[in-house]
């Protein structure tokens, strides 16, 4: 059983010299905090746990000879060493006091909150898989004790959420109730049409049941999306995210390839075929986004659950749909969602205008199903391995 990090002896507040109280940050850590001065003392090793960082970058800490700070006390002594003065230091433009002998730190609530927000933004900005056991709430500087059961529940959600959502979607398709999901998947269908146009440098606007597009390329569209992908690469590099750097780079290469090396005669064929492809790919992207962290301003800690559930259900339904079509091509959904004419749908146009056979249609979309499933599975397993490694690492550190 992991032991809680605790203090062996009580200390006095370096400022008011009154006995401080023990405050639980979470189930792993108890810190000394003066409720009157709103200063917390962190013993060596507690900084990393308190701020949820891998290690204290001592090389990044700047020691200031002048121990004063505007509005802060100037003569403070280490509560552990007693005879060692505390020096004012700065880390990532955040100020606190540090003992050069025992390496303990004294930090105010305001600076602690700001620094924890900084480290949280760094973790979110890396777009890495969820690391639930190391997550610390950043809403306040001092937190109440959290239960290990909560972390276990979060781990179970990470482990079961995605497959359960996909299974529910597959069952809905098997029961013939997919009509209730049609209105939810239709935006992805139209977005698929629009995305094929955008990657070809053509203006397009996805609407609820159809997509409006031009027939010729637009220089403004080409410049916009090439600039967008380039800025995405630069931002991903700044955030040190190899995954997002790769995705934005691939998008830019596709943009260049489709815009400058694919004839307009082929674009319309791609654009029509990418309606159903959009239902597959965009639902898979929603599922995979469940395991990532986004900037905290987006409140992704909450929204990722409904988004992941929606993506999982839609992906499970469309995957099961094409699995059944593969076994029985007569299930191919000819026609349109807004028309009773069987010759009016995307698949009908591929058959009649571009001479796609039933076998080609099934092979084309089942290829995208397999590719999207591999994409989701890769992120799911990566997330599980990351969580398991973090839980094991946390357990070892707490022993």
XYZ file of C-alpha atoms in Angstrom:
399
model
C 0.000 0.000 0.000
C 1.347 3.382 -0.985
C 2.323 5.582 1.871
C 1.262 9.188 2.063
C 4.089 11.715 1.918
C 4.051 13.281 5.406
C 6.175 15.421 7.657
C 8.116 14.090 10.629
C 8.203 17.328 12.598
C 6.078 20.446 12.735
C 7.594 23.722 11.576
C 7.059 27.425 12.241
C 5.978 29.855 9.553
C 9.103 31.726 8.355
C 7.125 34.972 8.294
C 4.899 35.098 11.389
C 6.755 32.369 13.353
C 3.521 30.600 14.251
C 3.075 26.866 14.032
C 1.774 25.873 10.600
C -0.853 23.237 9.821
C -0.688 20.174 7.616
C -2.851 20.418 4.511
C -3.598 17.509 2.199
C -3.057 18.289 -1.465
C -4.123 14.844 -2.638
C -3.783 11.248 -1.484
C -0.014 11.373 -2.067
C 1.017 14.635 -0.497
C 0.622 16.703 2.677
C 2.269 20.143 2.789
C 2.911 22.644 5.571
C 0.864 25.790 5.092
C 0.330 28.907 7.167
C -3.320 29.905 6.866
C -2.585 33.469 8.043
C 0.322 34.265 5.730
C -0.915 31.984 2.915
C 2.551 30.548 2.482
C 3.279 26.865 1.875
C 6.514 25.052 2.610
C 7.563 22.283 0.220
C 10.250 19.881 1.360
C 12.649 18.385 -1.221
C 10.725 16.137 -3.625
C 7.356 17.701 -2.825
C 7.677 20.366 -5.521
C 7.387 17.755 -8.281
C 4.296 16.155 -6.730
C 2.653 19.453 -5.846
C 3.001 20.893 -9.360
C 2.624 17.635 -11.268
C 5.952 17.951 -13.076
C 8.556 15.335 -13.852
C 11.353 17.080 -11.999
C 12.440 20.445 -10.659
C 14.609 22.090 -13.280
C 17.278 23.487 -10.974
C 19.153 24.761 -14.010
C 16.139 26.928 -14.877
C 15.924 28.491 -11.419
C 17.417 31.970 -11.142
C 18.690 32.944 -7.673
C 18.452 36.635 -6.852
C 20.916 38.114 -4.392
C 18.340 40.636 -3.234
C 15.949 38.515 -1.149
C 13.236 41.159 -1.247
C 10.212 41.267 -3.480
C 7.724 44.082 -3.663
C 5.014 43.496 -1.106
C 6.763 40.412 0.299
C 8.924 39.882 3.411
C 12.665 40.207 2.878
C 14.228 38.430 5.901
C 13.092 34.811 5.922
C 14.904 31.811 7.310
C 14.552 28.156 6.424
C 12.076 26.454 8.796
C 14.022 23.193 8.513
C 17.651 24.345 8.654
C 16.841 27.255 11.035
C 20.114 29.101 10.335
C 19.952 29.198 6.532
C 18.452 32.280 4.874
C 15.866 31.814 2.171
C 16.819 33.259 -1.190
C 14.359 34.742 -3.650
C 14.329 32.657 -6.835
C 12.348 32.710 -10.070
C 11.233 29.819 -12.250
C 9.398 30.448 -15.526
C 8.781 34.018 -14.308
C 7.232 32.776 -11.053
C 8.738 33.939 -7.765
C 9.223 32.013 -4.536
C 11.844 31.415 -1.838
C 14.295 28.530 -1.720
C 16.795 27.200 0.792
C 20.144 26.597 -0.851
C 21.077 23.995 1.795
C 18.083 21.644 2.058
C 16.499 22.593 -1.294
C 13.112 23.297 0.276
C 10.796 25.950 -1.183
C 8.448 28.529 0.331
C 5.738 29.752 -2.015
C 2.655 31.928 -1.715
C -0.818 30.716 -2.686
C -0.953 33.193 -5.559
C 2.347 32.095 -7.063
C 1.525 28.418 -6.436
C -1.739 28.727 -8.310
C -0.048 30.527 -11.201
C 2.783 28.007 -11.393
C 0.430 25.018 -11.283
C -1.594 26.555 -14.098
C 1.643 26.982 -16.062
C 2.608 23.319 -15.667
C -0.953 22.232 -16.473
C -0.892 24.256 -19.697
C 2.430 22.655 -20.620
C 0.976 19.190 -20.136
C -2.157 20.055 -22.115
C -0.238 21.759 -24.887
C 1.778 18.649 -25.641
C -1.376 16.901 -26.875
C -0.199 13.711 -25.194
C -2.407 10.823 -24.101
C -4.246 11.204 -20.833
C -2.145 10.716 -17.704
C -4.915 10.477 -15.129
C -2.940 9.350 -12.044
C -0.615 12.387 -12.286
C -3.352 14.921 -12.889
C -3.698 17.549 -10.174
C -6.605 19.948 -10.012
C -5.396 23.478 -10.792
C -8.423 25.494 -9.769
C -7.000 26.472 -6.380
C -3.605 26.468 -4.748
C -4.566 24.140 -1.910
C -6.918 21.212 -2.417
C -8.754 18.778 -0.256
C -7.632 15.175 -0.120
C -8.727 13.131 -3.123
C -9.510 9.451 -2.886
C -7.589 6.752 -4.688
C -10.973 5.335 -5.671
C -11.542 8.402 -7.882
C -8.361 7.695 -9.816
C -9.413 4.071 -10.216
C -12.786 5.188 -11.581
C -11.064 7.527 -14.038
C -8.804 4.690 -15.141
C -11.844 2.456 -15.694
C -13.462 5.167 -17.806
C -10.292 5.480 -19.871
C -10.175 1.702 -20.304
C -13.857 0.980 -20.987
C -15.280 4.241 -22.382
C -14.129 3.915 -25.998
C -14.953 0.208 -26.594
C -18.284 0.583 -24.810
C -19.311 3.556 -26.980
C -18.293 1.708 -30.165
C -20.177 -1.411 -29.044
C -23.331 0.617 -28.385
C -23.107 2.100 -31.876
C -22.694 -1.357 -33.430
C -25.711 -2.676 -31.505
C -27.816 0.288 -32.643
C -26.936 -0.562 -36.245
C -27.767 -4.231 -35.734
C -31.159 -3.398 -34.261
C -32.065 -1.249 -37.238
C -32.271 1.953 -35.175
C -29.515 3.745 -37.058
C -32.074 6.131 -38.503
C -31.914 7.949 -35.161
C -28.183 8.537 -35.718
C -28.562 9.824 -39.273
C -29.045 13.423 -38.190
C -25.915 13.180 -36.014
C -23.742 11.674 -38.749
C -25.015 13.938 -41.531
C -22.720 16.895 -40.544
C -19.717 14.565 -40.876
C -20.998 13.441 -44.286
C -21.224 17.001 -45.569
C -17.937 17.923 -43.909
C -16.345 15.097 -45.893
C -17.557 16.678 -49.132
C -16.279 20.084 -48.025
C -12.898 18.778 -46.820
C -12.235 17.155 -50.206
C -12.948 20.522 -51.825
C -10.780 22.474 -49.385
C -7.815 20.154 -49.863
C -8.144 20.798 -53.605
C -8.200 24.576 -53.093
C -11.907 24.891 -53.918
C -14.391 27.003 -51.976
C -17.081 24.928 -50.228
C -19.658 25.454 -47.488
C -21.046 22.388 -45.645
C -24.739 22.765 -44.796
C -27.056 20.414 -42.836
C -28.120 18.213 -45.792
C -25.965 19.328 -48.715
C -22.682 21.067 -49.462
C -22.337 24.084 -51.702
C -19.093 24.199 -53.682
C -17.471 25.931 -56.641
C -16.177 24.118 -59.677
C -12.873 25.957 -59.915
C -9.941 26.514 -57.581
C -9.642 29.722 -55.585
C -6.306 31.355 -54.830
C -7.661 32.701 -51.538
C -8.695 29.194 -50.433
C -5.306 27.782 -51.405
C -3.413 30.499 -49.528
C -5.672 30.202 -46.470
C -5.289 26.462 -45.990
C -1.577 26.337 -46.834
C -1.053 29.105 -44.264
C -3.291 27.337 -41.747
C -1.365 24.042 -41.952
C 1.962 25.888 -41.791
C 0.946 27.776 -38.657
C -0.286 24.465 -37.232
C 3.147 22.925 -37.759
C 4.842 25.904 -36.111
C 2.482 25.771 -33.116
C 2.928 22.005 -32.728
C 6.716 22.396 -32.788
C 6.481 25.124 -30.147
C 4.290 22.833 -28.030
C 6.804 20.008 -28.578
C 4.105 17.739 -29.959
C 5.449 15.226 -32.433
C 1.979 13.797 -33.094
C 0.419 17.125 -34.052
C 3.512 18.157 -36.009
C 3.187 14.988 -38.060
C -0.572 15.438 -38.609
C -0.250 19.066 -39.721
C 2.685 18.166 -41.976
C 0.676 15.377 -43.602
C -2.264 17.754 -44.087
C 0.021 20.302 -45.770
C 1.466 17.643 -48.095
C -2.046 16.474 -49.011
C -3.048 20.091 -49.637
C -0.091 20.628 -51.985
C -0.555 17.288 -53.734
C -4.296 17.663 -54.318
C -4.190 21.351 -55.200
C -1.323 21.380 -57.672
C -1.075 17.822 -58.999
C -4.647 16.514 -59.302
C -6.774 17.534 -62.268
C -10.129 19.174 -61.663
C -11.824 16.313 -63.506
C -10.823 13.933 -60.720
C -11.708 16.298 -57.872
C -15.468 15.928 -58.245
C -15.158 12.142 -58.071
C -13.120 12.411 -54.870
C -15.521 14.976 -53.477
C -18.555 12.749 -54.022
C -16.858 9.673 -52.561
C -15.705 11.555 -49.459
C -19.227 12.076 -48.138
C -19.454 8.585 -46.637
C -15.713 8.684 -45.946
C -16.285 11.752 -43.771
C -18.743 9.774 -41.621
C -15.988 7.234 -41.020
C -12.977 9.492 -40.539
C -14.476 12.313 -38.498
C -16.212 9.955 -36.067
C -12.877 8.132 -35.642
C -11.152 11.463 -34.963
C -13.717 12.254 -32.249
C -13.089 8.878 -30.624
C -9.318 9.354 -30.686
C -9.582 12.895 -29.334
C -10.958 11.417 -26.098
C -7.459 10.369 -25.018
C -5.823 13.741 -25.661
C -5.419 16.893 -23.626
C -6.206 20.258 -25.162
C -5.587 23.762 -23.806
C -7.390 24.042 -20.442
C -9.457 26.990 -21.696
C -11.439 24.526 -23.822
C -12.543 22.611 -20.705
C -11.700 19.397 -22.494
C -11.653 17.574 -19.133
C -15.470 17.755 -19.353
C -16.272 17.942 -23.060
C -14.127 14.976 -24.044
C -16.648 12.606 -22.457
C -19.729 13.572 -24.523
C -17.579 14.086 -27.633
C -15.873 10.707 -27.188
C -19.211 8.990 -26.565
C -20.775 10.560 -29.664
C -17.796 9.679 -31.836
C -17.687 6.114 -30.512
C -21.377 5.486 -31.139
C -21.260 6.937 -34.664
C -18.071 5.056 -35.531
C -19.452 1.772 -34.188
C -22.639 2.230 -36.223
C -20.922 3.073 -39.514
C -18.337 0.303 -39.054
C -21.082 -2.254 -38.479
C -23.043 -0.870 -41.437
C -20.177 -1.432 -43.871
C -19.357 -4.774 -42.287
C -22.895 -5.915 -43.108
C -22.676 -4.407 -46.604
C -19.453 -6.307 -47.194
C -21.267 -9.561 -46.443
C -24.337 -8.524 -48.441
C -23.726 -5.828 -51.106
C -27.484 -5.509 -51.650
C -27.475 -3.393 -48.473
C -25.611 -0.572 -50.221
C -27.595 2.596 -49.417
C -28.424 3.891 -52.876
C -30.275 7.174 -52.973
C -30.157 10.357 -50.920
C -31.278 11.289 -47.438
C -33.376 14.144 -48.828
C -34.698 12.481 -51.966
C -36.579 9.294 -52.815
C -34.800 9.036 -56.138
C -32.372 6.094 -55.962
C -30.194 7.736 -58.619
C -29.705 10.915 -56.610
C -27.331 9.735 -53.849
C -23.539 9.861 -53.687
C -23.093 6.137 -54.205
C -25.504 6.203 -57.125
C -23.466 8.986 -58.736
C -20.262 6.996 -58.272
C -21.943 4.066 -60.003
C -23.626 5.987 -62.818
C -21.177 8.835 -63.511
C -17.842 7.209 -62.680
C -18.729 3.555 -63.266
C -17.849 2.243 -59.838
C -18.960 -1.349 -59.393
C -20.582 -2.593 -56.182
C -17.357 -4.423 -55.372
C -15.329 -1.209 -55.825
C -17.691 0.766 -53.611
C -17.570 -1.831 -50.842
C -13.787 -2.219 -51.131
C -13.238 1.553 -51.067
C -15.233 2.273 -47.925
C -14.193 -0.874 -46.097
C -10.583 0.196 -46.647
C -11.361 3.456 -44.828
C -13.114 1.498 -42.073
C -10.000 -0.622 -41.512
C -7.714 2.414 -41.618
C -9.898 4.346 -39.157
C -10.181 1.335 -36.849
C -6.385 0.951 -36.808
C -6.101 4.676 -36.014
C -8.551 4.399 -33.089
C -6.932 1.194 -31.807
C -3.465 2.756 -31.896
C -4.585 5.714 -29.780
C -6.588 3.507 -27.427
C -3.643 1.188 -26.728
C -1.226 4.106 -26.467
C -3.490 5.695 -23.898
C -3.783 2.495 -21.859
C -0.042 1.901 -21.864
C 0.587 5.526 -20.854
C -1.879 5.309 -17.962
C -0.555 1.936 -16.821
C 3.040 3.192 -16.901
C 2.069 6.334 -14.990
C 0.198 4.338 -12.352
C 3.146 1.984 -11.931
C 5.604 4.889 -11.749
C 3.425 6.692 -9.195
C 3.107 3.516 -7.093
C 6.882 3.007 -7.051
C 7.511 6.641 -6.066
C 5.027 6.425 -3.232
C 6.522 3.279 -1.726
